[in-house]
Amino acid sequence: MKKRGCGIGSMWYGIGNTGLPNPSGAFVQVLDDCTVIIHTGCADIGQGSTTVLAQIAAEELGVNFNDISVICADTGVTPDAGKTSASRQTYISGNAVRKAAQSAKETIFKKGAELLQVPEEELILKNYQLNSLKNYNIQISLKEIMAKCREDGTLVIGHGWFNPQTKGLDKRGQGIPYATYAFATQWVEVEVDTETGEIDILNVVAAHDVGKAVNPMAVEGQIEGGSVMGAGYALMEEIILDDGKIINSSFSNYLIPTIKDVPCVNSIIVEEEEVTGPFGAKGVGEPALIPTATAIANAISNALGIRFYELPITPEKILNSLKTANNTNKNQRDF
Amino acid sequence: MKLEVLQFELNARKVSVRVKPDATLLDVLREDLDLTGAKRGCGEGECGACTVLIDGMPVDSCIYPALKAAGKNIETIEGLGTEDNLHPVQKAFLDEGAVQCGFCTPGMILTTTALLAKNQSPSEEEVKVALSGNLCRCTGYTKIINAVKVAARNINKL
């Protein structure tokens, strides 16, 4: 018989290293042709940090994304940005890049204020143009400012770094372990075959609070990928050790989800802007896989009326539990 | 070890290369011909990152003896499109955000190309069956399925 069930999993997750300093730094230079070079130690391992950091600099400097080049993760030339871990790069390196862009922008504003004869405070930089907020007719192009800077030998270079405000944990585990948190809830529907123990995931809905989604498509990609990794964790992935050695270290005996094992993930991006984040952004990397196994285990329990306390929930475990449950019922009836 | 001469058609050009008799097709492509688009993932024909097309069929080149490719027509990701003129499948993968770390992408794209050559409007199930030999750890496959659907639509419009 096939039985269906639904389950929910929720989580919160601290962004950055727990109760420890974990700063990130960046350099930003605006060149004469208004293109921008960013140097950051941030390693993009496919999550899209390089794209996101370029977007943050573009937004801050009022230039196009295509005019930004990012030189990243080269210990020979880039400043330390810490690890790509703890779902921290958008939040921490994003802030570092934004601060570096702001510090480069100070030079642009100073020069602009001098040329336009207005106070720096009333200037705004957008679309390669410096305008006075009070009188939009007072304006100068970024290109002209860069030319003037070149004339008098000023380089438009900024650096910035950010370290999330944390406080180490005391003996009682009290402190401020993280500067900000991500929140998520996922809902899963499964179908369990009581003859074979096979579990089919029919639907996944994953709602994630990411602060501000700097790149919504990349955020969706993280949510979809994380949920599927979480499904593997729930149903199939298990490292088997024999005398300290991993005996299933290949894809033929350590199974991960294939395209046939999972449904399309419906992601919902929740944007509750984080005041300390770059343009309100937090992180999404790990949060995407944290609630999935919980939601799946709850859905299986909902379908079968049996709780599982050990992952992965394999067909063997399902069949054994169904057998035990049947025997218990039978014994109770016989009694 | 004595080298053998291997001749085949590679991305619409005839090539001749001297190879070790026990070399795999992936070895020859990556090491001798400098075509590093096909990736060495598991090295045992499980993950599909090394996929190339042999006479139009997707094959795991990491377990395919190079000498077996003699006289055959091999297509790798390098032969599919150029940066200025992307193949519709490549364009769809980019447009739909179906690429994250990119390691599985050449294999995914080549398998998709082979599928769409045979079946111009595959159902979601047919897409899944075709791509079930290509593992991806980053994307969760959702955007890859979308990209295949978009690519099919765009190819049919051509």
PDB file of C-alpha atoms in Angstrom, chain A residues 30 42 45 54 65 87 126 129 135 144 151 156 165 178 191 212 218 244 251 267 271 280 286 296 301 313-314:
ATOM      1  CA  VAL A  30      37.746  52.872  -9.536  1.00  0.00           C
ATOM      2  CA  CYS A  42      36.414  35.395  -0.730  1.00  0.00           C
ATOM      3  CA  ILE A  45      32.920  27.616  -4.759  1.00  0.00           C
ATOM      4  CA  ALA A  54      30.232  42.657  -7.718  1.00  0.00           C
ATOM      5  CA  PHE A  65      27.581  45.217 -12.884  1.00  0.00           C
ATOM      6  CA  SER A  87      27.110  30.787   5.397  1.00  0.00           C
ATOM      7  CA  LYS A 126      24.048  56.981  -9.500  1.00  0.00           C
ATOM      8  CA  GLN A 129      26.615  60.639 -12.448  1.00  0.00           C
ATOM      9  CA  ASN A 135      19.271  70.736  -7.198  1.00  0.00           C
ATOM     10  CA  GLU A 144      34.814  63.820 -15.622  1.00  0.00           C
ATOM     11  CA  GLU A 151      44.997  65.300 -13.710  1.00  0.00           C
ATOM     12  CA  VAL A 156      40.361  56.429  -6.243  1.00  0.00           C
ATOM     13  CA  GLN A 165      29.963  41.790  16.543  1.00  0.00           C
ATOM     14  CA  TYR A 178      26.402  35.409  16.143  1.00  0.00           C
ATOM     15  CA  GLU A 191       4.613   8.786  -0.320  1.00  0.00           C
ATOM     16  CA  LYS A 212      17.775  40.856   1.327  1.00  0.00           C
ATOM     17  CA  ALA A 218      21.347  32.475  -6.920  1.00  0.00           C
ATOM     18  CA  GLY A 244      38.222   3.644  11.150  1.00  0.00           C
ATOM     19  CA  PHE A 251      29.285   7.024  -5.865  1.00  0.00           C
ATOM     20  CA  SER A 267      11.441  28.079  -2.949  1.00  0.00           C
ATOM     21  CA  GLU A 271      13.130  39.315   2.815  1.00  0.00           C
ATOM     22  CA  GLY A 280      20.105  44.104   4.329  1.00  0.00           C
ATOM     23  CA  GLU A 286      23.751  25.960   5.007  1.00  0.00           C
ATOM     24  CA  ILE A 296      10.965  14.471   5.699  1.00  0.00           C
ATOM     25  CA  SER A 301       5.898   9.703  10.649  1.00  0.00           C
ATOM     26  CA  ILE A 313      15.624   6.488   6.851  1.00  0.00           C
ATOM     27  CA  THR A 314      16.280   3.679   4.385  1.00  0.00           C
TER      28      THR A 314
END
